[in-house]
mmCIF file of C-alpha atoms in Angstrom:
data_model
loop_
_atom_site.group_PDB
_atom_site.id
_atom_site.type_symbol
_atom_site.label_atom_id
_atom_site.label_comp_id
_atom_site.label_asym_id
_atom_site.label_seq_id
_atom_site.Cartn_x
_atom_site.Cartn_y
_atom_site.Cartn_z
ATOM 1 C CA MET A 1 38.744 13.806 -11.819
ATOM 2 C CA SER A 2 38.615 10.340 -9.869
ATOM 3 C CA ASP A 3 37.271 7.304 -12.034
ATOM 4 C CA GLY A 4 33.669 7.471 -10.461
ATOM 5 C CA ASP A 5 32.781 11.595 -11.206
ATOM 6 C CA THR A 6 31.209 12.225 -13.892
ATOM 7 C CA PRO A 7 32.468 14.736 -16.749
ATOM 8 C CA GLY A 8 32.387 18.172 -15.570
ATOM 9 C CA THR A 9 32.386 17.634 -12.068
ATOM 10 C CA HIS A 10 34.909 18.041 -9.453
ATOM 11 C CA ARG A 11 35.453 16.832 -5.937
ATOM 12 C CA ARG A 12 37.884 18.257 -3.629
ATOM 13 C CA PRO A 13 39.647 15.459 -1.770
ATOM 14 C CA GLY A 14 37.515 14.622 1.658
ATOM 15 C CA GLU A 15 34.195 15.479 0.037
ATOM 16 C CA VAL A 16 31.451 12.954 0.053
ATOM 17 C CA GLU A 17 28.791 13.076 -2.810
ATOM 18 C CA VAL A 18 25.128 12.994 -1.051
ATOM 19 C CA PRO A 19 22.942 11.149 -3.800
ATOM 20 C CA GLU A 20 19.882 12.937 -4.817
ATOM 21 C CA TRP A 21 16.400 12.067 -3.516
ATOM 22 C CA PRO A 22 14.449 9.995 -5.811
ATOM 23 C CA SER A 23 11.647 12.792 -6.563
ATOM 24 C CA ARG A 24 11.170 16.204 -4.479
ATOM 25 C CA TRP A 25 7.819 14.427 -4.065
ATOM 26 C CA VAL A 26 9.470 12.695 -1.255
ATOM 27 C CA GLY A 27 8.490 15.779 0.981
ATOM 28 C CA TRP A 28 5.061 14.808 0.810
ATOM 29 C CA ILE A 29 5.587 11.662 2.088
ATOM 30 C CA LEU A 30 7.095 13.081 4.923
ATOM 31 C CA PHE A 31 4.658 15.141 5.748
ATOM 32 C CA ALA A 32 2.156 12.385 5.569
ATOM 33 C CA GLY A 33 4.260 10.512 7.801
ATOM 34 C CA VAL A 34 4.449 13.443 10.432
ATOM 35 C CA MET A 35 1.025 14.855 10.052
ATOM 36 C CA MET A 36 -0.055 10.855 10.890
ATOM 37 C CA ILE A 37 1.814 11.227 13.971
ATOM 38 C CA VAL A 38 0.329 14.737 14.931
ATOM 39 C CA LEU A 39 -2.799 13.808 14.035
ATOM 40 C CA GLY A 40 -3.013 10.058 16.139
ATOM 41 C CA ILE A 41 -1.516 12.221 19.145
ATOM 42 C CA LEU A 42 -4.259 14.802 18.363
ATOM 43 C CA HIS A 43 -7.403 11.850 18.357
ATOM 44 C CA ALA A 44 -5.352 10.529 21.431
ATOM 45 C CA PHE A 45 -5.674 14.336 23.324
ATOM 46 C CA GLN A 46 -9.150 14.487 22.254
ATOM 47 C CA GLY A 47 -10.257 10.711 23.485
ATOM 48 C CA PHE A 48 -8.499 11.727 26.765
ATOM 49 C CA ILE A 49 -10.778 14.524 27.164
ATOM 50 C CA ALA A 50 -14.085 12.515 26.221
ATOM 51 C CA ILE A 51 -13.463 10.268 28.600
ATOM 52 C CA PHE A 52 -12.113 12.514 31.784
ATOM 53 C CA HIS A 53 -13.860 15.493 31.136
ATOM 54 C CA ASP A 54 -17.401 14.981 28.459
ATOM 55 C CA ASP A 55 -18.730 18.494 30.088
ATOM 56 C CA TYR A 56 -16.039 20.069 27.628
ATOM 57 C CA PHE A 57 -17.915 19.495 24.088
ATOM 58 C CA LEU A 58 -20.842 21.799 22.799
ATOM 59 C CA VAL A 59 -23.810 18.782 22.890
ATOM 60 C CA ARG A 60 -24.896 16.112 24.656
ATOM 61 C CA THR A 61 -24.293 12.339 23.053
ATOM 62 C CA ALA A 62 -27.904 12.761 22.189
ATOM 63 C CA ARG A 63 -27.110 15.271 19.442
ATOM 64 C CA LEU A 64 -24.526 13.791 17.576
ATOM 65 C CA ALA A 65 -24.396 12.207 14.428
ATOM 66 C CA ILE A 66 -24.096 8.373 16.647
ATOM 67 C CA GLU A 67 -25.502 8.246 20.020
ATOM 68 C CA LEU A 68 -22.474 6.986 22.002
ATOM 69 C CA ASP A 69 -21.479 8.297 25.497
ATOM 70 C CA TYR A 70 -18.489 10.154 25.339
ATOM 71 C CA ASP A 71 -16.609 7.530 27.398
ATOM 72 C CA SER A 72 -17.542 5.513 24.204
ATOM 73 C CA TRP A 73 -16.139 8.079 21.728
ATOM 74 C CA GLY A 74 -13.088 8.718 23.624
ATOM 75 C CA LEU A 75 -11.824 4.700 23.611
ATOM 76 C CA ILE A 76 -12.626 5.335 19.961
ATOM 77 C CA HIS A 77 -10.493 7.915 19.312
ATOM 78 C CA LEU A 78 -7.565 6.700 21.856
ATOM 79 C CA ILE A 79 -7.130 3.295 20.190
ATOM 80 C CA LEU A 80 -7.218 5.296 16.685
ATOM 81 C CA GLY A 81 -4.975 7.739 17.687
ATOM 82 C CA LEU A 82 -2.158 4.902 18.973
ATOM 83 C CA VAL A 83 -2.726 3.442 15.491
ATOM 84 C CA VAL A 84 -2.135 6.195 13.362
ATOM 85 C CA VAL A 85 0.629 7.186 14.964
ATOM 86 C CA LEU A 86 2.646 3.846 14.863
ATOM 87 C CA ALA A 87 1.212 3.569 10.734
ATOM 88 C CA GLY A 88 3.325 7.149 10.529
ATOM 89 C CA ILE A 89 6.303 5.518 11.980
ATOM 90 C CA ALA A 90 6.078 2.922 9.900
ATOM 91 C CA LEU A 91 5.414 5.077 6.666
ATOM 92 C CA LEU A 92 9.013 7.248 7.686
ATOM 93 C CA ASP A 93 10.348 3.870 8.054
ATOM 94 C CA GLY A 94 9.463 3.406 4.118
ATOM 95 C CA ARG A 95 6.665 0.515 4.851
ATOM 96 C CA LEU A 96 4.468 -0.630 2.529
ATOM 97 C CA TRP A 97 1.802 -1.390 5.365
ATOM 98 C CA GLY A 98 2.381 1.969 7.157
ATOM 99 C CA ARG A 99 1.338 3.516 3.508
ATOM 100 C CA ILE A 100 -1.946 1.041 3.505
ATOM 101 C CA VAL A 101 -2.906 1.419 7.202
ATOM 102 C CA GLY A 102 -2.006 5.201 7.180
ATOM 103 C CA VAL A 103 -4.833 5.461 4.177
ATOM 104 C CA VAL A 104 -7.656 3.217 5.807
ATOM 105 C CA LEU A 105 -6.838 5.126 9.030
ATOM 106 C CA ALA A 106 -7.201 8.454 7.315
ATOM 107 C CA VAL A 107 -10.690 7.458 5.623
ATOM 108 C CA LEU A 108 -12.004 5.900 9.182
ATOM 109 C CA SER A 109 -10.422 9.660 10.686
ATOM 110 C CA ILE A 110 -12.603 11.394 8.463
ATOM 111 C CA VAL A 111 -15.576 9.183 9.201
ATOM 112 C CA VAL A 112 -15.159 9.650 12.716
ATOM 113 C CA ASN A 113 -14.655 13.368 12.946
ATOM 114 C CA ALA A 114 -17.776 13.794 10.680
ATOM 115 C CA ALA A 115 -19.466 11.936 13.145
ATOM 116 C CA PHE A 116 -18.245 13.921 16.001
ATOM 117 C CA LEU A 117 -18.566 16.993 13.892
ATOM 118 C CA ALA A 118 -21.199 18.623 16.471
ATOM 119 C CA ALA A 119 -19.395 18.379 19.777
ATOM 120 C CA TYR A 120 -16.383 19.787 18.257
ATOM 121 C CA PRO A 121 -16.546 21.754 15.028
ATOM 122 C CA ILE A 122 -13.666 23.572 14.413
ATOM 123 C CA TRP A 123 -11.264 20.690 15.920
ATOM 124 C CA SER A 124 -13.324 17.953 13.606
ATOM 125 C CA THR A 125 -12.846 20.077 10.890
ATOM 126 C CA ILE A 126 -9.206 20.776 10.576
ATOM 127 C CA LEU A 127 -8.263 17.295 11.550
ATOM 128 C CA ILE A 128 -10.589 15.893 8.460
ATOM 129 C CA ALA A 129 -8.603 18.781 6.144
ATOM 130 C CA VAL A 130 -5.151 17.466 7.254
ATOM 131 C CA ASP A 131 -6.852 13.808 6.870
ATOM 132 C CA ILE A 132 -7.317 14.777 2.958
ATOM 133 C CA LEU A 133 -4.224 16.212 2.671
ATOM 134 C CA VAL A 134 -2.577 12.796 3.906
ATOM 135 C CA ILE A 135 -4.601 10.687 1.704
ATOM 136 C CA TRP A 136 -3.669 12.509 -1.404
ATOM 137 C CA ALA A 137 0.285 12.508 -0.639
ATOM 138 C CA LEU A 138 -0.092 8.480 0.467
ATOM 139 C CA THR A 139 -1.983 7.717 -2.930
ATOM 140 C CA VAL A 140 -0.093 9.892 -5.294
ATOM 141 C CA HIS A 141 3.456 9.475 -4.020
ATOM 142 C CA GLY A 142 4.038 6.692 -1.288
ATOM 143 C CA ASP A 143 6.498 4.551 -3.487
ATOM 144 C CA GLU A 144 8.771 7.422 -3.554
ATOM 145 C CA MET A 145 9.934 7.179 0.326
ATOM 146 C CA ARG A 146 11.060 3.419 -0.098
ATOM 147 C CA THR A 147 12.673 4.206 -3.186
ATOM 148 C CA MET A 148 14.409 7.138 -1.189
ATOM 149 C CA LEU A 149 15.498 4.901 1.672
ATOM 150 C CA GLU A 150 16.637 1.815 -0.294
ATOM 151 C CA ALA A 151 18.642 4.152 -2.259
ATOM 152 C CA ARG A 152 20.377 5.695 1.122
ATOM 153 C CA LYS A 153 21.331 2.084 1.861
ATOM 154 C CA ARG A 154 23.179 1.415 -0.834
#
């Protein structure tokens, strides 16, 4: 046993002690970060479909909750998607602004998808459900990712 070991622990020569995560809830933050990246890609995908293939959707723009043409909806989804991807990457890096932007954008994503529900109900419902999980993970356990990254740097 070396000086740094606690009583009752034995390490063989060459073994490295791996620090524990500060909390098992860090997995939820990793989930939120990865899901934000996935959601951003899905929003961008939905945006490209709306811009280039508007007859793909179930209803005409006059029957949407907010009356915009599909090109405008596509640009909204595309821009929102790119920002969500960037915030997800920042969140995985432990940045506080990624957490704040993630919550704000997930709320905005819920609103946009609720307005888009008539055009693409199943897709929009799935995105709303994942947004709710992301908001929960970021608001309840957001600090733990930063704590884990700081512990790993030491």
